Short mmCIF file of C-alpha atoms in Angstrom, two decimals:
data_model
loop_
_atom_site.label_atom_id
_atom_site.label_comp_id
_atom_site.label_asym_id
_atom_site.label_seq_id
_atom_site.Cartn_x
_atom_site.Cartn_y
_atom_site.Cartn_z
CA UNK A 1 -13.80 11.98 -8.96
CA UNK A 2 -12.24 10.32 -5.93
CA UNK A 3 -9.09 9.50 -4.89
CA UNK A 4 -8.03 6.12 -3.45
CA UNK A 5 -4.91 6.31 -1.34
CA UNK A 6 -3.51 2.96 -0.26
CA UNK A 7 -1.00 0.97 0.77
CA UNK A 8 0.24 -2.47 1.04
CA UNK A 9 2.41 -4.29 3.45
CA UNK A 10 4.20 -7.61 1.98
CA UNK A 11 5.43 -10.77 3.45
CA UNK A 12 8.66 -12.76 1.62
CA UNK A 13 9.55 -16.17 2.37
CA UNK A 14 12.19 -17.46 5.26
CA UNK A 15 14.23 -20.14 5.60
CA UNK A 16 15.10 -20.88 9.00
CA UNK A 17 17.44 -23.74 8.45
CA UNK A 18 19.31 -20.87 5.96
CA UNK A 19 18.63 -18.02 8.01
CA UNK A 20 17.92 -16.62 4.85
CA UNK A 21 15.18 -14.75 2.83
CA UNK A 22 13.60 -17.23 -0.18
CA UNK A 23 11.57 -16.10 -2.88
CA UNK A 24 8.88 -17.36 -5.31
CA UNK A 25 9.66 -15.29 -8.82
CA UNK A 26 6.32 -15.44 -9.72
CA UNK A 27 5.66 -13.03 -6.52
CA UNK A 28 8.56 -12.54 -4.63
CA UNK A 29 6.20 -10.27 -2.38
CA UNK A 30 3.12 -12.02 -0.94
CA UNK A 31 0.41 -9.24 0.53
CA UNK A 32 -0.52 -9.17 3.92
CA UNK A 33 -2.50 -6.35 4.50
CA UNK A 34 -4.05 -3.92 2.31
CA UNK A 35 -5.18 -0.27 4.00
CA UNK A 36 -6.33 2.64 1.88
CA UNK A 37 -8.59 5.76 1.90
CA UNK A 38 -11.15 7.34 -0.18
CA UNK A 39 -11.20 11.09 -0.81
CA UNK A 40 -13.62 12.67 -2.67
CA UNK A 41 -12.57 15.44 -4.91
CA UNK A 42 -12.65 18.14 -2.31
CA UNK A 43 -10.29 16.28 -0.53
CA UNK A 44 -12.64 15.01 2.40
CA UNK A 45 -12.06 11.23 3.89
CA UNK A 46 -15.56 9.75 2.95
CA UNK A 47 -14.35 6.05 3.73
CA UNK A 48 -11.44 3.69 5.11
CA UNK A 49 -10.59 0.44 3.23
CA UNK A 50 -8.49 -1.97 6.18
CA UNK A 51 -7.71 -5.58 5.58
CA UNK A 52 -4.98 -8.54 6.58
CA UNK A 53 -4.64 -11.12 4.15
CA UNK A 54 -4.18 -14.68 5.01
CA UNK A 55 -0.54 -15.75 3.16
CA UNK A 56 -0.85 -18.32 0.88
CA UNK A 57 2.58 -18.52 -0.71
CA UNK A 58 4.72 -17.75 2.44
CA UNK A 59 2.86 -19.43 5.17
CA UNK A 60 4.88 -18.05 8.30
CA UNK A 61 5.73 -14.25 8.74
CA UNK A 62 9.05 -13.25 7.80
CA UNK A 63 11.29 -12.21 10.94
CA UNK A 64 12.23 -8.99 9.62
CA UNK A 65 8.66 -8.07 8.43
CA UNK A 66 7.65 -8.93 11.64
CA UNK A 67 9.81 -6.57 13.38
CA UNK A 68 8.57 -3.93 11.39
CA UNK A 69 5.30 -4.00 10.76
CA UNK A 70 4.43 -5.78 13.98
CA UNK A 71 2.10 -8.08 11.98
CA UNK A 72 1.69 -11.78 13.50
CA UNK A 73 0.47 -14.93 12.00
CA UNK A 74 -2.17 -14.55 14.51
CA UNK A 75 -3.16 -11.32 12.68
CA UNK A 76 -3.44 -13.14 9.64
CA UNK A 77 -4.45 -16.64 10.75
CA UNK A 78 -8.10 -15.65 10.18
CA UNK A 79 -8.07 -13.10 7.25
CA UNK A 80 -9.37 -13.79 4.26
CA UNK A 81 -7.02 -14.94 1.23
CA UNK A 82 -6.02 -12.23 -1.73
CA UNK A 83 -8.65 -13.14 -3.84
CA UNK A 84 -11.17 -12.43 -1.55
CA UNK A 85 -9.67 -9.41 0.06
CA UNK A 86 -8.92 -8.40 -3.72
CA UNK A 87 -12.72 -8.56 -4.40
CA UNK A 88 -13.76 -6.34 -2.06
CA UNK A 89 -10.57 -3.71 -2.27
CA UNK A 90 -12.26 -3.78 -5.79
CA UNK A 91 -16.06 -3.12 -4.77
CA UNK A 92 -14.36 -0.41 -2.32
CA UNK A 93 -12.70 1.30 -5.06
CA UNK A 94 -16.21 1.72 -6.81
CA UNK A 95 -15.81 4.53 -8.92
CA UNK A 96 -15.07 3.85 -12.43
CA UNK A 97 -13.24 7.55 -12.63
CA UNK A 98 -11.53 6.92 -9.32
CA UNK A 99 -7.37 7.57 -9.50
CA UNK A 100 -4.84 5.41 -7.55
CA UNK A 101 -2.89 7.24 -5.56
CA UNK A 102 0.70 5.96 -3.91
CA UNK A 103 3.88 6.46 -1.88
CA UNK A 104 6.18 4.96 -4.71
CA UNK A 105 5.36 2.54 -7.65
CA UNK A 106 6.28 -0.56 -5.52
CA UNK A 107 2.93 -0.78 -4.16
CA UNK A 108 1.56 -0.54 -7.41
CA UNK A 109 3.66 -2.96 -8.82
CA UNK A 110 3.36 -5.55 -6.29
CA UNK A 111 -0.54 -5.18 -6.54
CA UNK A 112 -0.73 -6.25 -10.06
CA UNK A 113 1.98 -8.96 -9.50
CA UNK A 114 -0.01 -10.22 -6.90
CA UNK A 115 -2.49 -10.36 -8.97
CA UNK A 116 -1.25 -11.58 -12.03
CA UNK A 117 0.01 -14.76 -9.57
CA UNK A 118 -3.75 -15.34 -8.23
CA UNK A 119 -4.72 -15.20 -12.32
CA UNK A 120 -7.12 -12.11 -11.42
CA UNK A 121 -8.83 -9.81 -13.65
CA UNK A 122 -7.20 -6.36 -13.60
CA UNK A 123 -9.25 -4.50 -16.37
CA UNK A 124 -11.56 -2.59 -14.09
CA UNK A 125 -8.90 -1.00 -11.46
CA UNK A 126 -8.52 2.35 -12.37
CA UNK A 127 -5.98 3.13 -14.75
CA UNK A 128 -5.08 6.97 -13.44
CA UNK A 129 -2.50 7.29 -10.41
CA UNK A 130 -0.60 9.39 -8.68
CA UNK A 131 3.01 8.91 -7.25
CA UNK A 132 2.57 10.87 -3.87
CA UNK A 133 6.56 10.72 -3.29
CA UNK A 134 7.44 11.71 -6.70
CA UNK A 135 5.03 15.02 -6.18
CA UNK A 136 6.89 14.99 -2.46
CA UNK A 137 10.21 14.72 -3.48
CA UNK A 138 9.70 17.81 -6.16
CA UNK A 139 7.84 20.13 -3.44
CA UNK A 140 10.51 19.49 -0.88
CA UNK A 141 13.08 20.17 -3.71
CA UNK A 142 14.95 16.97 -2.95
CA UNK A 143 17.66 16.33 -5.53
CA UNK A 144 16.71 14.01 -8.35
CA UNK A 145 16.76 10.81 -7.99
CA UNK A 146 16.60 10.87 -4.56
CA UNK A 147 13.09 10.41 -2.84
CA UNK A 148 12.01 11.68 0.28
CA UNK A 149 10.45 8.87 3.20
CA UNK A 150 6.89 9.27 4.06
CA UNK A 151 7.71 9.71 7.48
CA UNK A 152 10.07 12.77 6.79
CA UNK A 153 7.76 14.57 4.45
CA UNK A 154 5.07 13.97 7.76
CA UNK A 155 7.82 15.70 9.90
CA UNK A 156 8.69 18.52 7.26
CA UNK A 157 5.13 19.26 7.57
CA UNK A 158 4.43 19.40 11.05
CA UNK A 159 1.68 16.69 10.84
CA UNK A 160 0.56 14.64 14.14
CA UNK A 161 2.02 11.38 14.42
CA UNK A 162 -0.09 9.63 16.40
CA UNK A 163 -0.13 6.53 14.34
CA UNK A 164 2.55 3.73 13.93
CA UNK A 165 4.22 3.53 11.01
CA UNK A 166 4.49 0.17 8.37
CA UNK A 167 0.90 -0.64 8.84
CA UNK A 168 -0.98 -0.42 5.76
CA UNK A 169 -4.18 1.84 6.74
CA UNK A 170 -1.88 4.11 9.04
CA UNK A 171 0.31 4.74 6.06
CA UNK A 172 -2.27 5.17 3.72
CA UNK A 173 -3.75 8.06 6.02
CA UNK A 174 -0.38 9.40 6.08
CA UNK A 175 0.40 9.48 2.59
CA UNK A 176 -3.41 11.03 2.31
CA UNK A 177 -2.22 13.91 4.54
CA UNK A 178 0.84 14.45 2.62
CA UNK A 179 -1.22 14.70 -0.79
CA UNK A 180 -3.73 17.33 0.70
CA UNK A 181 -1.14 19.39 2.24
CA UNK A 182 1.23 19.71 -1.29
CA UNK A 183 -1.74 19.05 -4.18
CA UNK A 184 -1.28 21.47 -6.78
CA UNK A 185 -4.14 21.25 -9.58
CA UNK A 186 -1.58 21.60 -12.43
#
């Protein structure tokens, strides 16, 4: 068994004339950068999954997403498009009894949205996951309903922080750290 622990950052669209945010309903969040890491089931990191993904639906970086994830259109200029990137986030994933694991189902969400837009087969990504902040949330006996950040449950636990936050790999890793520290096999 292995774990895959990923996240996604997104991109929306911008309209500068509007100084507003504008949105395609089909996908309403394009994905710029996939990060995510493998564990194998005694918890080790056995490998690192790390790309950008050139935007296809919102061509410029969205002001606000800028600011917090720092990415660029340079960063993305060159990447590969979803499909593509998609493809090999697959062939990374490789196990057929590998389980999905996330902070919150919005990155799960937007991943098959995205690729329900791109008209991609979604059949062979595993069909097990984990909600990391759910399992977070209950350990740090938050009340219900409300969730506790990634970065605070990384503070609450003492964890280095030597990483920046919002980028897809780094918060992967992260949410990786958090899992291993609070797993409970039942």
């Amino acid at each position: 068994m292995e774990y895959i622990v990923f996240d996604l950052e997104f991109n929306q669209g911008f309209d500068k004339i509007l100084n507003k945010t504008v949105s395609n309903q089909r996908c309403p969040f394009e994905i710029i950068q996939i990060g995510a890491i493998k564990l194998d089931s005694n918890f080790n990191i056995i490998d690192t999954f790390n790309s950008y993904v050139k935007p296809q639906i919102y061509k410029g970086i969205h002001p606000f997403i800028g600011r917090m994830t720092g990415i660029t259109l340079n960063d993305v200029a060159d990447a590969p498009n979803f499909p593509q990137v998609y493809k090999d986030f697959k062939k990374f994933m490789s196990s057929k009894d590998s389980i999905l694991c996330v902070w919150g189902t919005g990155d799960l969400k937007e991943l098959y949205r995205n690729i329900t837009y791109y008209d991609l087969p979604s059949k062979t990504l595993p069909k097990s996951y984990i909600n990391i902040q759910h399992y977070a949330s209950s350990y740090f006996d938050n009340p219900v309903g409300k969730s506790i950040g990634l970065q605070n449950a990384i503070q609450i636990l003492g964890l280095n922080q030597d990483k920046s936050y919002h980028n897809a790999l780094n918060d992967a890793f992260y949410t990786a750290q958090v899992f291993i520290r609070i797993y409970n096999p039942s």
